C-alpha atoms as an extended CHARMM CRD file, in Angstrom:
* protein
*
        53  EXT
         1         1  MET       CA             12.2850000000       -4.3530000000        1.8300000000  PROA      1               0.0000000000
         2         2  LYS       CA              9.3700000000       -6.5780000000        0.9480000000  PROA      2               0.0000000000
         3         3  THR       CA              7.1310000000       -6.5820000000       -1.9640000000  PROA      3               0.0000000000
         4         4  TYR       CA              3.3070000000       -7.2450000000       -2.0350000000  PROA      4               0.0000000000
         5         5  SER       CA              0.9860000000       -7.9380000000       -5.1690000000  PROA      5               0.0000000000
         6         6  PHE       CA             -2.0100000000       -6.5110000000       -5.6930000000  PROA      6               0.0000000000
         7         7  GLY       CA             -3.4330000000       -8.2490000000       -9.1540000000  PROA      7               0.0000000000
         8         8  VAL       CA             -1.1070000000       -7.0150000000      -11.5740000000  PROA      8               0.0000000000
         9         9  GLU       CA              0.7410000000       -4.3880000000       -9.4330000000  PROA      9               0.0000000000
        10        10  THR       CA              3.5790000000       -5.3390000000       -7.4720000000  PROA      10              0.0000000000
        11        11  VAL       CA              4.5480000000       -2.7650000000       -4.8230000000  PROA      11              0.0000000000
        12        12  PRO       CA              7.8170000000       -2.2340000000       -3.0560000000  PROA      12              0.0000000000
        13        13  VAL       CA              7.0070000000       -1.6680000000        0.6980000000  PROA      13              0.0000000000
        14        14  ALA       CA              8.3570000000       -0.1920000000        3.9490000000  PROA      14              0.0000000000
        15        15  LEU       CA              7.2840000000       -1.9520000000        7.1990000000  PROA      15              0.0000000000
        16        16  ALA       CA              7.0420000000       -0.2950000000       10.2500000000  PROA      16              0.0000000000
        17        17  GLY       CA              5.4380000000       -2.0980000000       13.0170000000  PROA      17              0.0000000000
        18        18  ASP       CA              2.1710000000       -3.4330000000       11.6170000000  PROA      18              0.0000000000
        19        19  LEU       CA              2.0560000000       -0.7620000000        9.0080000000  PROA      19              0.0000000000
        20        20  LEU       CA              3.1580000000       -1.2710000000        5.3000000000  PROA      20              0.0000000000
        21        21  VAL       CA              4.0180000000        2.0340000000        3.2620000000  PROA      21              0.0000000000
        22        22  GLY       CA              4.5940000000        2.2000000000       -0.2690000000  PROA      22              0.0000000000
        23        23  SER       CA              3.6340000000        3.9940000000       -3.5750000000  PROA      23              0.0000000000
        24        24  VAL       CA              1.8450000000        2.5710000000       -6.9710000000  PROA      24              0.0000000000
        25        25  HSD       CA              1.2930000000        4.2710000000      -10.0060000000  PROA      25              0.0000000000
        26        26  ASP       CA             -2.0580000000        4.4760000000      -11.5830000000  PROA      26              0.0000000000
        27        27  GLY       CA             -1.5110000000        5.3470000000      -14.9850000000  PROA      27              0.0000000000
        28        28  LYS       CA             -1.7040000000        9.0230000000      -14.3280000000  PROA      28              0.0000000000
        29        29  ALA       CA              0.0920000000        9.6190000000      -11.0520000000  PROA      29              0.0000000000
        30        30  TYR       CA              1.5630000000        8.2070000000       -7.9500000000  PROA      30              0.0000000000
        31        31  LYS       CA             -0.5170000000        6.9370000000       -4.9070000000  PROA      31              0.0000000000
        32        32  ILE       CA              0.4810000000        6.2480000000       -1.6000000000  PROA      32              0.0000000000
        33        33  MET       CA             -0.3960000000        2.9460000000       -0.2000000000  PROA      33              0.0000000000
        34        34  LEU       CA             -0.9670000000        2.3330000000        3.5000000000  PROA      34              0.0000000000
        35        35  ALA       CA             -1.8750000000       -1.0870000000        4.8650000000  PROA      35              0.0000000000
        36        36  ARG       CA             -2.3030000000       -2.3530000000        8.3620000000  PROA      36              0.0000000000
        37        37  LEU       CA             -1.0440000000       -6.0930000000        8.7930000000  PROA      37              0.0000000000
        38        38  ASP       CA             -2.5020000000       -9.0980000000       10.9510000000  PROA      38              0.0000000000
        39        39  GLU       CA              0.5020000000      -11.5570000000       11.2280000000  PROA      39              0.0000000000
        40        40  GLU       CA              1.1140000000      -11.4760000000        7.2200000000  PROA      40              0.0000000000
        41        41  ASP       CA             -2.1480000000      -10.6790000000        6.2020000000  PROA      41              0.0000000000
        42        42  ILE       CA             -3.3950000000       -7.4180000000        5.2600000000  PROA      42              0.0000000000
        43        43  LYS       CA             -6.1150000000       -6.0850000000        7.5050000000  PROA      43              0.0000000000
        44        44  GLU       CA             -6.9840000000       -2.6900000000        6.0390000000  PROA      44              0.0000000000
        45        45  LEU       CA             -6.0090000000       -1.0000000000        2.7550000000  PROA      45              0.0000000000
        46        46  LYS       CA             -5.8320000000        2.6960000000        2.0860000000  PROA      46              0.0000000000
        47        47  PHE       CA             -4.5600000000        4.7630000000       -1.3420000000  PROA      47              0.0000000000
        48        48  ILE       CA             -3.9230000000        8.3760000000       -0.7190000000  PROA      48              0.0000000000
        49        49  SER       CA             -3.6550000000       10.0350000000       -4.1670000000  PROA      49              0.0000000000
        50        50  GLY       CA             -5.0040000000       13.7260000000       -4.0380000000  PROA      50              0.0000000000
        51        51  LYS       CA             -6.2790000000       16.7110000000       -1.7910000000  PROA      51              0.0000000000
        52        52  ASN       CA             -9.6000000000       14.6810000000       -1.7090000000  PROA      52              0.0000000000
        53        53  ASP       CA             -8.3260000000       11.6420000000       -0.2180000000  PROA      53              0.0000000000
């Protein structure tokens, strides 16, 4: 398992091909983090947190 840092948040992630999956806590609830990689760089990032996401 790898970790990625986003500002003050460090996220443990699972890697599946070019997709990273992890979870972060925003102070109220957990959010699922999905990220697409291009080599080692994050190409696209999405947080899923509720019924409107």
